[in-house]
mmCIF file of C-alpha atoms in Angstrom:
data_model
loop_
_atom_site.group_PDB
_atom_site.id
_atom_site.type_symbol
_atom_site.label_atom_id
_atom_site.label_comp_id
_atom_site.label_asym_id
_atom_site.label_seq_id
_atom_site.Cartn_x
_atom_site.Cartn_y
_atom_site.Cartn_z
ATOM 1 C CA UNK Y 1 -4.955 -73.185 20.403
ATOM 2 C CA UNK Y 2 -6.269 -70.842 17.343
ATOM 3 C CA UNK Y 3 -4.001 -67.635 16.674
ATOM 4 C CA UNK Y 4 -3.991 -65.715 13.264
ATOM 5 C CA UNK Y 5 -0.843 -64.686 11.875
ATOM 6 C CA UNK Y 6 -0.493 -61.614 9.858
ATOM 7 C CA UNK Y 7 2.154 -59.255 9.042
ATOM 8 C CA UNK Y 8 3.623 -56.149 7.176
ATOM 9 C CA UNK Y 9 0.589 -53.764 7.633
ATOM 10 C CA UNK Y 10 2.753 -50.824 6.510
ATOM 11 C CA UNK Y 11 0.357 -48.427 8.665
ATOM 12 C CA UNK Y 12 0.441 -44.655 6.588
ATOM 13 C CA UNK Y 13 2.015 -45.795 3.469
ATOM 14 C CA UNK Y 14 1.535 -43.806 0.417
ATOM 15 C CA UNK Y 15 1.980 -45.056 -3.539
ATOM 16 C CA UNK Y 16 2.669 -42.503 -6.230
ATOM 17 C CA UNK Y 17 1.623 -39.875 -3.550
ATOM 18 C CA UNK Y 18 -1.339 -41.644 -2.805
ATOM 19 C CA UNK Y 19 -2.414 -42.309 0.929
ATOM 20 C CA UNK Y 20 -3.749 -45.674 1.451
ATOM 21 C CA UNK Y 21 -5.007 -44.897 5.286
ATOM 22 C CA UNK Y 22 -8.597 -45.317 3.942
ATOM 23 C CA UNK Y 23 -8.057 -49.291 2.376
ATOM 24 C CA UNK Y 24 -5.466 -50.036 5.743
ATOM 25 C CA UNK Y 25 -8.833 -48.579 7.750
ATOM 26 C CA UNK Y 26 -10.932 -50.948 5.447
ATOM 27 C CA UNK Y 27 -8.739 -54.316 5.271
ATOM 28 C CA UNK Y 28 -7.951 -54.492 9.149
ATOM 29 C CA UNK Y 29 -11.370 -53.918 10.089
ATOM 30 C CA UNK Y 30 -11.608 -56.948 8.386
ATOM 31 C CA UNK Y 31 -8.929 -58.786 10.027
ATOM 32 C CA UNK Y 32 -10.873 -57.863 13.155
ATOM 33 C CA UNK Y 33 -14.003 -59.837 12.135
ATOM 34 C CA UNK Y 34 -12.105 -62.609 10.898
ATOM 35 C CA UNK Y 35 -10.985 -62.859 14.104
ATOM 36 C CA UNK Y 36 -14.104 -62.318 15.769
ATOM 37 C CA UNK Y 37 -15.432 -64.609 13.414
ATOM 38 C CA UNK Y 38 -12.915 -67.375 13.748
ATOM 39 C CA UNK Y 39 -12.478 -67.192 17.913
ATOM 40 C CA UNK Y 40 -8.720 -66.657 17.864
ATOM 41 C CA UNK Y 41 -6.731 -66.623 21.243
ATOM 42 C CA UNK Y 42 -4.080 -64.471 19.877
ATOM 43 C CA UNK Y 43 -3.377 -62.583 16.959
ATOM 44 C CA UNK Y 44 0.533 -62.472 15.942
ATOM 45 C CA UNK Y 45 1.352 -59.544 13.943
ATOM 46 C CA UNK Y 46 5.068 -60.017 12.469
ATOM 47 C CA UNK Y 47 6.924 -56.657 12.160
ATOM 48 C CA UNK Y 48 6.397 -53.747 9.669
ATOM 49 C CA UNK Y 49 3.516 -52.226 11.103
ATOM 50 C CA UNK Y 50 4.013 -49.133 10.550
ATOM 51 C CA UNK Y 51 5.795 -47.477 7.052
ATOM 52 C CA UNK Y 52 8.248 -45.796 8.184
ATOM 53 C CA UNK Y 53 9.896 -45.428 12.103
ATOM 54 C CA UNK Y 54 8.581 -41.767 12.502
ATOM 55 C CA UNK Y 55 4.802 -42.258 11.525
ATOM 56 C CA UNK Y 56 2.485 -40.068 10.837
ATOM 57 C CA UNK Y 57 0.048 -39.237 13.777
ATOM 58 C CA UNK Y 58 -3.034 -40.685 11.278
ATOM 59 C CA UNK Y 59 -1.253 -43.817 11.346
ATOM 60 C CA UNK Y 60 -0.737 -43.836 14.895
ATOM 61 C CA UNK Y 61 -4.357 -42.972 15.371
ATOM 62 C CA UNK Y 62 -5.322 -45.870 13.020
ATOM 63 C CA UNK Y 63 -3.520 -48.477 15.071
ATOM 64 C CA UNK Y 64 -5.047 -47.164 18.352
ATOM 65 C CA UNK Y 65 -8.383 -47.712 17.257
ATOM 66 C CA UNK Y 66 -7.446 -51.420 15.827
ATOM 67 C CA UNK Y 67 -5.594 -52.160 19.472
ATOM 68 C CA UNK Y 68 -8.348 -51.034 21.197
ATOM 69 C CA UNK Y 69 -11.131 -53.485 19.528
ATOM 70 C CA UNK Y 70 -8.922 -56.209 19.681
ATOM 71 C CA UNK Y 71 -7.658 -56.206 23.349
ATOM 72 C CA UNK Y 72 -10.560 -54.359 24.957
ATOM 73 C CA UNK Y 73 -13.680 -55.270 22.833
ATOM 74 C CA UNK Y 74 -12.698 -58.633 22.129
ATOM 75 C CA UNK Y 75 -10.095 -59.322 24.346
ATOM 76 C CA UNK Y 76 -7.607 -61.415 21.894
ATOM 77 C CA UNK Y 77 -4.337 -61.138 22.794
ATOM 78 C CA UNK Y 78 -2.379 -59.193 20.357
ATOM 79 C CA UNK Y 79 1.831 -60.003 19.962
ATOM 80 C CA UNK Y 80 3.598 -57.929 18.088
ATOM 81 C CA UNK Y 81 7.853 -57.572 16.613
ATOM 82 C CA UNK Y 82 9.216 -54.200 14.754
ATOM 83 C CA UNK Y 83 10.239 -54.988 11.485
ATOM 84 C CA UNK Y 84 12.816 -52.990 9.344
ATOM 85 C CA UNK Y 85 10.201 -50.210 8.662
ATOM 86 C CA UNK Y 86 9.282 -49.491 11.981
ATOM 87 C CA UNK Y 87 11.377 -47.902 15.165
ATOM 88 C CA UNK Y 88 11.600 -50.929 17.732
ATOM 89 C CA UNK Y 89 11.635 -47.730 20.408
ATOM 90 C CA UNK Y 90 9.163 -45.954 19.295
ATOM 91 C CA UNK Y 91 6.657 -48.587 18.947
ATOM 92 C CA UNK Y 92 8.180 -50.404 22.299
ATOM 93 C CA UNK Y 93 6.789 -47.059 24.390
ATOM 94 C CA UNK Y 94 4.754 -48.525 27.622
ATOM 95 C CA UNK Y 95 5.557 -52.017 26.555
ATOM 96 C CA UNK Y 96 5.822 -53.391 29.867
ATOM 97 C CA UNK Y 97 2.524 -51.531 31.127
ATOM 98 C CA UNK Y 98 0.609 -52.345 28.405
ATOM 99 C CA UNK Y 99 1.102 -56.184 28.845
ATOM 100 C CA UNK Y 100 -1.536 -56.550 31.372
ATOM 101 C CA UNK Y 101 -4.158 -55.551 28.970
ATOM 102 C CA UNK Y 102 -3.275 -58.245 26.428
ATOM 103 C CA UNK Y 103 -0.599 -56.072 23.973
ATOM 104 C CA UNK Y 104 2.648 -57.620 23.997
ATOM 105 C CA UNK Y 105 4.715 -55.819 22.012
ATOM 106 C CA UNK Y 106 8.490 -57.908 21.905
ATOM 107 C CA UNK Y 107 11.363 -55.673 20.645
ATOM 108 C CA UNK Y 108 14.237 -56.020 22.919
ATOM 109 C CA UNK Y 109 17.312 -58.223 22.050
ATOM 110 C CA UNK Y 110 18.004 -59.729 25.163
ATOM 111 C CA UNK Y 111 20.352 -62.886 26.022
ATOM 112 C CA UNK Y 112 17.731 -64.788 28.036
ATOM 113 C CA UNK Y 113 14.333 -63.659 26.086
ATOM 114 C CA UNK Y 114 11.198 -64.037 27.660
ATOM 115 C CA UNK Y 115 8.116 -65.167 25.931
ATOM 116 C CA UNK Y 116 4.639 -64.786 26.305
ATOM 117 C CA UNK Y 117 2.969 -67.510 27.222
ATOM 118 C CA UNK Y 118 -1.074 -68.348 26.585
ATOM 119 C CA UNK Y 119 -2.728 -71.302 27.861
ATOM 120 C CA UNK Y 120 -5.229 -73.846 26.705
ATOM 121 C CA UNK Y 121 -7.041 -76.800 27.516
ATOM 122 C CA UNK Y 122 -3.840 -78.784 26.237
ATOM 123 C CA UNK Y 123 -1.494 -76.622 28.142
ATOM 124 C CA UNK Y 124 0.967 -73.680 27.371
ATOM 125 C CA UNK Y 125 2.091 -72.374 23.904
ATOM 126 C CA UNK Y 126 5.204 -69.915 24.667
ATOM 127 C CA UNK Y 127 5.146 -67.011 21.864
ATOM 128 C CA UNK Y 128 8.708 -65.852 21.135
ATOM 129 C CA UNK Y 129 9.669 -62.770 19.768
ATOM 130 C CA UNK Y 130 12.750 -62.667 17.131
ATOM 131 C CA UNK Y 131 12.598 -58.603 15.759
ATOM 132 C CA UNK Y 132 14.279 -57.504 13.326
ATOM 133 C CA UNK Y 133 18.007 -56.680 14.061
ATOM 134 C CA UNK Y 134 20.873 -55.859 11.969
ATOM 135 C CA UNK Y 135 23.846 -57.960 12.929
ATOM 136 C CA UNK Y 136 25.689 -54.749 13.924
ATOM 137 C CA UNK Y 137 22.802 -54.713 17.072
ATOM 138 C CA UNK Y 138 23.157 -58.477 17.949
ATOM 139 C CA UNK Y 139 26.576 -58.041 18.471
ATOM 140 C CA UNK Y 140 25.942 -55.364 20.583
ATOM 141 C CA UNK Y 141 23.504 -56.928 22.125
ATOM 142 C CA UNK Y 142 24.845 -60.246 22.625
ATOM 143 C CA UNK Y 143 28.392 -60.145 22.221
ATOM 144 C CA UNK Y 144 29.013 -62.274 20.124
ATOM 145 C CA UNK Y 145 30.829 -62.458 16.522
ATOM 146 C CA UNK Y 146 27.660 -61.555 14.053
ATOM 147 C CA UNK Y 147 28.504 -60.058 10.616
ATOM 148 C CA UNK Y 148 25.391 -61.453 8.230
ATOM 149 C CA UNK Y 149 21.514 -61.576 9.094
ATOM 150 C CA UNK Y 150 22.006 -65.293 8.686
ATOM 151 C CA UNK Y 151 24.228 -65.159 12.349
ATOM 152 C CA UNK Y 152 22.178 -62.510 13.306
ATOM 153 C CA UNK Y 153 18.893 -65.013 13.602
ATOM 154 C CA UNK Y 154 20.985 -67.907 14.603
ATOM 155 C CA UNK Y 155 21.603 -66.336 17.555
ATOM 156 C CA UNK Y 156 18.301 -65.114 18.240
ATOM 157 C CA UNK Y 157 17.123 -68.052 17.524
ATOM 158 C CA UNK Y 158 19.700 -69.752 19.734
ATOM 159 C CA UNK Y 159 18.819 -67.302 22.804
ATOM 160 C CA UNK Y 160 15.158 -67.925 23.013
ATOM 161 C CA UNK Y 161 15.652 -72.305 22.602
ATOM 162 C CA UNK Y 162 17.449 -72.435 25.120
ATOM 163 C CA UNK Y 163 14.669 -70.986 26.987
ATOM 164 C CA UNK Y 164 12.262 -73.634 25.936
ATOM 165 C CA UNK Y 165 10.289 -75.126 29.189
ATOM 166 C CA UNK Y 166 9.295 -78.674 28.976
ATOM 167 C CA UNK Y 167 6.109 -79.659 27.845
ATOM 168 C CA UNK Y 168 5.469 -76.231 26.052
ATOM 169 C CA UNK Y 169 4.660 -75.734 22.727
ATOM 170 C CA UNK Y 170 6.583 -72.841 21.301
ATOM 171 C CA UNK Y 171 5.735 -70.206 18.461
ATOM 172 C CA UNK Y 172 8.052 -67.888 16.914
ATOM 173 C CA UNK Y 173 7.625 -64.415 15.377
ATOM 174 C CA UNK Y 174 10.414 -63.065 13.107
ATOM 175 C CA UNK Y 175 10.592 -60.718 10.325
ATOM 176 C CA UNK Y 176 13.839 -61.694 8.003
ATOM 177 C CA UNK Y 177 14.152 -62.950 4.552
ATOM 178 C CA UNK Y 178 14.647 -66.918 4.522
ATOM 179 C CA UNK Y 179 16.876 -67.786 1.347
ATOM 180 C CA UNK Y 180 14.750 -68.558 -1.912
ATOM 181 C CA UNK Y 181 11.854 -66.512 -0.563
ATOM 182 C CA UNK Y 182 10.271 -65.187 -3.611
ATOM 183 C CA UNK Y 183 10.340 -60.935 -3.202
ATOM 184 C CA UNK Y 184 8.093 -57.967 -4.826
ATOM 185 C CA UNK Y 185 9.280 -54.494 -5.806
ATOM 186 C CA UNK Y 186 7.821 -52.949 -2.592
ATOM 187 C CA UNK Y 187 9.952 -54.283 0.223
ATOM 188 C CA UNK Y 188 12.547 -52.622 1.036
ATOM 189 C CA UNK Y 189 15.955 -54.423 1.378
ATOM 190 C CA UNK Y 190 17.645 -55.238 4.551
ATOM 191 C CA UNK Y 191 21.136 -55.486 3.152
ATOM 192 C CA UNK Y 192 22.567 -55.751 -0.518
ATOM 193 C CA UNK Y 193 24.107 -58.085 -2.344
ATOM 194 C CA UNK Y 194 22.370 -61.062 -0.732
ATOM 195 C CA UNK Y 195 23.597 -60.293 2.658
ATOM 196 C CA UNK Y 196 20.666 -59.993 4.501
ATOM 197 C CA UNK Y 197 18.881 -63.946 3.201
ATOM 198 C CA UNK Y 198 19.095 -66.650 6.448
ATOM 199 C CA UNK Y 199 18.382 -70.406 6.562
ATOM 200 C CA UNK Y 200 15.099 -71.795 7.207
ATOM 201 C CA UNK Y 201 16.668 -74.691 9.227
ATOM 202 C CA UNK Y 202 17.399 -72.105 12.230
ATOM 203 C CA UNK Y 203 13.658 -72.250 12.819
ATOM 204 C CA UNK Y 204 13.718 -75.879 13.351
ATOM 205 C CA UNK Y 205 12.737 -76.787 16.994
ATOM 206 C CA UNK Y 206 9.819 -74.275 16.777
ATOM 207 C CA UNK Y 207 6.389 -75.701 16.244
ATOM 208 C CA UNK Y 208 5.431 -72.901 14.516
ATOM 209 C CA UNK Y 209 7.193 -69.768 13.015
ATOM 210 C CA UNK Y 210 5.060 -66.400 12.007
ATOM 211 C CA UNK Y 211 7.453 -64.784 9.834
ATOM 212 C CA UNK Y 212 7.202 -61.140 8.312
ATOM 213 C CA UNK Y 213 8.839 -59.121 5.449
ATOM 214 C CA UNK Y 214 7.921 -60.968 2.423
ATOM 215 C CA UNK Y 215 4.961 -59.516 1.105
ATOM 216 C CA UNK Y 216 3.581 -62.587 -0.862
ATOM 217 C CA UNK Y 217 2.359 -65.350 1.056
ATOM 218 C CA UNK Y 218 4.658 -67.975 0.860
ATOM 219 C CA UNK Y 219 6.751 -71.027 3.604
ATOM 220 C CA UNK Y 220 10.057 -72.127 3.312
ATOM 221 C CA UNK Y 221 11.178 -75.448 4.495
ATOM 222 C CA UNK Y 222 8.383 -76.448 6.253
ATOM 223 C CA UNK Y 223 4.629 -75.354 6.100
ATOM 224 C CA UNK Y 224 5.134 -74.525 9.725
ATOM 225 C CA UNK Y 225 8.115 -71.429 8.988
ATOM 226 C CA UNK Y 226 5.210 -69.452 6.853
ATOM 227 C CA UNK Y 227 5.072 -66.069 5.731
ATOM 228 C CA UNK Y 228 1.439 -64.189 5.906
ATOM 229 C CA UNK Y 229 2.258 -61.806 3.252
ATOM 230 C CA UNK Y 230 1.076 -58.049 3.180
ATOM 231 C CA UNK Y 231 -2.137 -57.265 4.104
ATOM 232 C CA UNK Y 232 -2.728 -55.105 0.624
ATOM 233 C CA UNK Y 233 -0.897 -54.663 -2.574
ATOM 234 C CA UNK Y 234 2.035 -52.424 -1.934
ATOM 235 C CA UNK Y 235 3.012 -52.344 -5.806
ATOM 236 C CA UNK Y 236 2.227 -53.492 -9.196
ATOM 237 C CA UNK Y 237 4.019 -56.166 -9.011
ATOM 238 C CA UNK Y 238 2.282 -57.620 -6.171
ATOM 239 C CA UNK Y 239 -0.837 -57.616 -8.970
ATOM 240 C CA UNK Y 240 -0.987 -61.651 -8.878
ATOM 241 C CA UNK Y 241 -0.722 -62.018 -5.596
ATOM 242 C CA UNK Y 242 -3.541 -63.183 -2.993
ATOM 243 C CA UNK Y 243 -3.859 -60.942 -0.203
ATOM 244 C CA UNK Y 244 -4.805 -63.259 3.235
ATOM 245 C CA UNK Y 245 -4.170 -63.842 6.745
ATOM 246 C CA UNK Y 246 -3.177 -67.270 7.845
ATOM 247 C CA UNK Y 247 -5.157 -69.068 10.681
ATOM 248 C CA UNK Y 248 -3.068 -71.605 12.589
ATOM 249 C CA UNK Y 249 -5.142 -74.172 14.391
ATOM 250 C CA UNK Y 250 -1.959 -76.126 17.081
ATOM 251 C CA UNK Y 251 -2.640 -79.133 18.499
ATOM 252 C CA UNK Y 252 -1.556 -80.785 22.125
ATOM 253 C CA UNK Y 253 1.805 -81.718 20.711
ATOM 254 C CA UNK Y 254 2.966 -78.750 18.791
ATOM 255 C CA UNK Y 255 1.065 -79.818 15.380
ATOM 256 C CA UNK Y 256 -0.583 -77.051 12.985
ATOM 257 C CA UNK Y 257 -3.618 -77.537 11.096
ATOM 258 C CA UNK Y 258 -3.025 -73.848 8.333
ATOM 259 C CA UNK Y 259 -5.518 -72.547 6.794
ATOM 260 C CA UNK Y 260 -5.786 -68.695 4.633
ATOM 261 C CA UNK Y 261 -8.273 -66.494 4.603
ATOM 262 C CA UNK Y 262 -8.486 -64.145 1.690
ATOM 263 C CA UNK Y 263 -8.901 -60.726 2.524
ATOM 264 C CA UNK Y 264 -11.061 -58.483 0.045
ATOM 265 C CA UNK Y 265 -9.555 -54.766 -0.210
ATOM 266 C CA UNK Y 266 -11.687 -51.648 -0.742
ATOM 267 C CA UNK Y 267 -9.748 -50.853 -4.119
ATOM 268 C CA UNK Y 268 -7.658 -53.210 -6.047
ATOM 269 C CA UNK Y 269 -4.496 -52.560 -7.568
ATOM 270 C CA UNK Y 270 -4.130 -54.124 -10.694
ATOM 271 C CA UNK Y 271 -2.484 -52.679 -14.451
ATOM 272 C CA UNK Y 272 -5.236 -52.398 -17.781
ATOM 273 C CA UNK Y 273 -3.425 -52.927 -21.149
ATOM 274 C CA UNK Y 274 -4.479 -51.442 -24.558
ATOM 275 C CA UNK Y 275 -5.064 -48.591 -26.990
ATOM 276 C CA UNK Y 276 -7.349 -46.173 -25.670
ATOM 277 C CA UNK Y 277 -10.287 -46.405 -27.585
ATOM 278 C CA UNK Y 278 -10.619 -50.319 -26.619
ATOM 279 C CA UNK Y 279 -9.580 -48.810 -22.652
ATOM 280 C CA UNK Y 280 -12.440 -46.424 -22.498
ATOM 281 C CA UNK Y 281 -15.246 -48.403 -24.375
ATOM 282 C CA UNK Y 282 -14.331 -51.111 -21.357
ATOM 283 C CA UNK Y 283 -14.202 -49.060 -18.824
ATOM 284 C CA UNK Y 284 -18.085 -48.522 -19.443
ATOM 285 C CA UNK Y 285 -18.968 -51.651 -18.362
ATOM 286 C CA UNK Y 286 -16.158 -52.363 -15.706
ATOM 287 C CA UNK Y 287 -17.444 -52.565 -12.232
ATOM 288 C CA UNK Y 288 -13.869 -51.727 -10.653
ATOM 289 C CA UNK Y 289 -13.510 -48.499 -12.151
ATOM 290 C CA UNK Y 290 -12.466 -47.571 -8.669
ATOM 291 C CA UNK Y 291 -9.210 -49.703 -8.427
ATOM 292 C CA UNK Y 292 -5.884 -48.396 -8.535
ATOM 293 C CA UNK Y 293 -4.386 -48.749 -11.895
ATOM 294 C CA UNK Y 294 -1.245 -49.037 -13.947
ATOM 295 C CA UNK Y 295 -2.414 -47.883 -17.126
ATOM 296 C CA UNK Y 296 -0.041 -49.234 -20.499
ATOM 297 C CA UNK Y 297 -1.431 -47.611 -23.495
ATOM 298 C CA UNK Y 298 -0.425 -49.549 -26.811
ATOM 299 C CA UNK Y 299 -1.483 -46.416 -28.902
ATOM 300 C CA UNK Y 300 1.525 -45.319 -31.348
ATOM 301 C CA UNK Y 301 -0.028 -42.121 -31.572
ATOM 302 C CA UNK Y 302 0.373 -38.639 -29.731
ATOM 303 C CA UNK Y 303 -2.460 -38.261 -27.812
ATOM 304 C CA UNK Y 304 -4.290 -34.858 -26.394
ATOM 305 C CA UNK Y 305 -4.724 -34.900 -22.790
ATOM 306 C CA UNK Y 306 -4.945 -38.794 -22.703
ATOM 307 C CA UNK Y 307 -4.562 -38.563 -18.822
ATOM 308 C CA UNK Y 308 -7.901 -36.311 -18.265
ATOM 309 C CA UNK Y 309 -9.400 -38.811 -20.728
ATOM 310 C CA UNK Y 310 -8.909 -41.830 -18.747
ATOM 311 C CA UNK Y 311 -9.569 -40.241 -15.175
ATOM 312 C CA UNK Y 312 -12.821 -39.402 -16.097
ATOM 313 C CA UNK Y 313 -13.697 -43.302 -16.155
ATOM 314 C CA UNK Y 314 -10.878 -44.180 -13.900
ATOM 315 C CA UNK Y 315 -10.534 -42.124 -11.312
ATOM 316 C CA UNK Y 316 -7.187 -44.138 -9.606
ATOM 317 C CA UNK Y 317 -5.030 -44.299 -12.010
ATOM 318 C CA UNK Y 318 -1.801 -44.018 -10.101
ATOM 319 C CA UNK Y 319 0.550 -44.248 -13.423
ATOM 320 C CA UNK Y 320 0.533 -44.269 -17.129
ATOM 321 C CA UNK Y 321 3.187 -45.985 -19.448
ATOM 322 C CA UNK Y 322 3.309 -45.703 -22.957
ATOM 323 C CA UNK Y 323 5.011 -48.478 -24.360
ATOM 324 C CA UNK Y 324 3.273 -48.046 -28.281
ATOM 325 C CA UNK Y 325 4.631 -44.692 -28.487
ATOM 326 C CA UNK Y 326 8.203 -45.291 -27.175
ATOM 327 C CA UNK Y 327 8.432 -47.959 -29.605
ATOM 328 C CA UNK Y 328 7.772 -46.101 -32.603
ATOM 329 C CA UNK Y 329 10.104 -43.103 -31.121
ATOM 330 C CA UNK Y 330 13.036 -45.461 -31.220
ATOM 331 C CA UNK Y 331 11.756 -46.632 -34.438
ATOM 332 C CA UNK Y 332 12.020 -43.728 -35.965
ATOM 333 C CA UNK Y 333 15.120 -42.014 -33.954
ATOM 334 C CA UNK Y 334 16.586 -39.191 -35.450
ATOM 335 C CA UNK Y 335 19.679 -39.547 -37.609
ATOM 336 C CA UNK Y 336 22.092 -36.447 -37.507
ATOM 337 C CA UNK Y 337 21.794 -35.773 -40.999
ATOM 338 C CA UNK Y 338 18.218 -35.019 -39.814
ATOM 339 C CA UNK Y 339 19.302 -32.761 -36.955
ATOM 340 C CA UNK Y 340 21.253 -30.527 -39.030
ATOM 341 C CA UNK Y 341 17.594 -30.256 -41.259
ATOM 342 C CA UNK Y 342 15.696 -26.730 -42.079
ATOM 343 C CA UNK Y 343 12.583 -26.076 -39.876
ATOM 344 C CA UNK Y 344 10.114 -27.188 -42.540
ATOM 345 C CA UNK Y 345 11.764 -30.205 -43.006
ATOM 346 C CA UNK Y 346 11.979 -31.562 -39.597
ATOM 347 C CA UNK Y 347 8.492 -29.883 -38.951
ATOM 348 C CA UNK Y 348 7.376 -32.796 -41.804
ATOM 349 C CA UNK Y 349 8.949 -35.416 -40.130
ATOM 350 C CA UNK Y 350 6.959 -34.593 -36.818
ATOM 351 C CA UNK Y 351 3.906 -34.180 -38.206
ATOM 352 C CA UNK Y 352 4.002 -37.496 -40.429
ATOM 353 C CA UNK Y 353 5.195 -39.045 -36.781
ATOM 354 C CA UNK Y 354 2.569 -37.909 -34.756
ATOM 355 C CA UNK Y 355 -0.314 -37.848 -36.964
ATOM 356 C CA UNK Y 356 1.034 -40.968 -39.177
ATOM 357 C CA UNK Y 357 0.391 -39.380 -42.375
ATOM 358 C CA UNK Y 358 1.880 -36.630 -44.611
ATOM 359 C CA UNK Y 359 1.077 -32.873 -44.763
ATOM 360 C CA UNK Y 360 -1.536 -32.185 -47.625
ATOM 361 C CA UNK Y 361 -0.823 -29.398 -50.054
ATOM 362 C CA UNK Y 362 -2.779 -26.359 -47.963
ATOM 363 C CA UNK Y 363 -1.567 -27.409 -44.696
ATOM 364 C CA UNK Y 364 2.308 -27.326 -46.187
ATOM 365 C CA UNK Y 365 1.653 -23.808 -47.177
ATOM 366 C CA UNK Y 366 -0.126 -22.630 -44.477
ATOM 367 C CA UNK Y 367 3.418 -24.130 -41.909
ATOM 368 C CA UNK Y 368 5.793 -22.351 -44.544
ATOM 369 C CA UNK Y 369 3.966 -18.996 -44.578
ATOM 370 C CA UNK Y 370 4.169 -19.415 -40.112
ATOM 371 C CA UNK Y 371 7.782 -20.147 -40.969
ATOM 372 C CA UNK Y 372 8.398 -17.225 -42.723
ATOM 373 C CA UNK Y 373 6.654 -14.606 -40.605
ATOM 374 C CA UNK Y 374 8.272 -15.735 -37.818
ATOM 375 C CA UNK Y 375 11.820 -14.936 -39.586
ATOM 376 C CA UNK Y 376 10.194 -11.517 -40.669
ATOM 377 C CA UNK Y 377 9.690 -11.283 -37.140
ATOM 378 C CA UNK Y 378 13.446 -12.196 -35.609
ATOM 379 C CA UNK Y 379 14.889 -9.755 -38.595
#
């Protein structure tokens, strides 16, 4: 059986106040052909798919139209967990109805789980769904003693293995963060102080596991307990990463042939390093001038209206740092001697600051004379 496995769409996210609807419109349309393309069975999405658990209704609108051409035009089954960002109730509404056209949508914590369960020529491949749950709702749940994540997915795991039929070959979908999983600066934590990392080894008797959260593409363990990563860049410091879905091709017996396919996003996000000149005499010739941008200007140098300047070529730049100039500010930090300094004095030091050379002789006089009339003034 073919599935893809793909996760942590964040559906309506926004970066520095920037929606991002139009490039999650763009990159799961193409998801959609890759699955067209590649004749999946299934395709596992593994939690986070929307932002946040109150979306807005764009977001909501965006992931009818994507449910729609994969269960009705192409008729791919489509399993889906909540993940920490999204509301297991709210996207659980109609759950149970909605199964018969091919959406399975597994949120509840339940003692005996039930899977969903796709056939082949080889026979049946049971798809288990292990959502994200703080250990507070396990134990509720389950009652049993759960007081770290790691418990928490030991006995989800737990629940749905001892549901295993014989002769199946079993799939799960969880969205957790396995110890040693390497992180990014846009995922949001699920505990602190370590509290919320599991072991890979509770994902053992699974053939394969789809996992979620991480948003760089990564496995733990095994190749078989693999996370998809993000479907876009969700911060800068994602700016290395490659951006896929992963294609799982399981054999009679439970064994996975993996392969990833790159996605290619409307606008990239990437960070441009430099003094502005050497910036803007690039950006003539750069055929990304669309991408969203971290700009780090080296220049030591005030600068007029530097941000106008470099939106006129870059029209996405979603943040500007200037490391040059707060390097020569703590350079040249002002003593308190300096403080205590008349204005002429400390106008001087400014101006040799800023411009990086010293009043000349007429503009001195012309600052003293200002200085003076505006003291004729206050008197």
């Amino acid at each position: 059986m073919r599935f893809l496995h793909t996760s942590d769409w964040h559906i309506g996210r926004t970066f520095h106040n920037v929606s991002l609807l139009q490039d999650q419109a763009y990159i799961l349309e193409q998801i959609i052909d890759i699955a067209r393309t590649e004749k999946v069975s299934a395709i596992l999405v593994a939690g986070d798919i929307y932002d946040r658990s109150a979306p807005p209704a764009t977001a909501v609108e965006l992931l009818d139209r994507v449910v729609d051409k994969i269960i009705v035009e192409l008729k791919i089954a489509l399993i889906i967990i909540p993940g920490n960002h999204d509301s297991a109730q709210r996207l659980g509404f109609a759950s149970r109805q909605l199964q018969r056209s091919g959406l399975y949508i597994l949120g509840d914590l339940q003692a005996e789980p039930e899977s969903v369960v796709l056939t082949d020529e080889q026979g049946e491949v049971a798809f288990w769904g292990l959502p994200y749950a703080d250990p507070a709702a396990v134990r509720s749940a389950f009652k049993v003693e759960a007081s770290s994540h790691d418990q928490a997915i030991q006995v989800l795991c737990n629940a749905a293995i001892s549901q295993f039929q014989p002769g199946q070959r079993n799939v799960a979908l969880s969205h957790c963060f396995i110890d040693g999983g390497s992180e990014s600066d846009s995922e949001r934590p699920l505990s602190i102080g370590g509290a919320d990392r599991v072991d890979w080894q509770h994902f053992n008797a699974f053939d394969y596991v789809a996992l979620g959260h991480l948003h760089g593409r990564q496995f733990k363990g095994r190749e078989n307990i693999r996370y998809s990563g993000s479907i876009l860049k969700y911060s800068f410091s994602e700016e290395q990463q490659i951006k896929s879905v992963t294609i799982v091709d399981m054999g009679g017996t439970g064994e996975c042939e993996i392969r990833q396919v790159a996605l290619q996003p409307l606008r990239n996000m990437r960070s441009v390093s430099g003094e502005l000149k050497q910036i803007l005499e690039s950006a003539e010739t750069d055929p990304h001038r669309d991408d969203y941008l971290l700009i780090k200007l080296t220049d030591s140098q005030a600068i007029l209206d530097v941000m106008g300047k470099l939106r006129d070529l870059y029209p996405n730049i979603l943040h500007l740092e200037r490391p040059g100039l707060m390097a020569l500010k703590s350079a040249t930090r002002m003593q308190p001697q300096q403080i205590n300094a008349n204005e002429m004095s400390m106008f001087t030091d400014f101006f040799s600051q800023v411009m990086n050379r010293e009043l000349s002789g007429d503009e001195s006089a012309l600052v003293q004379q200002v200085i003076e009339d505006l003291h004729g003034q206050e008197s």
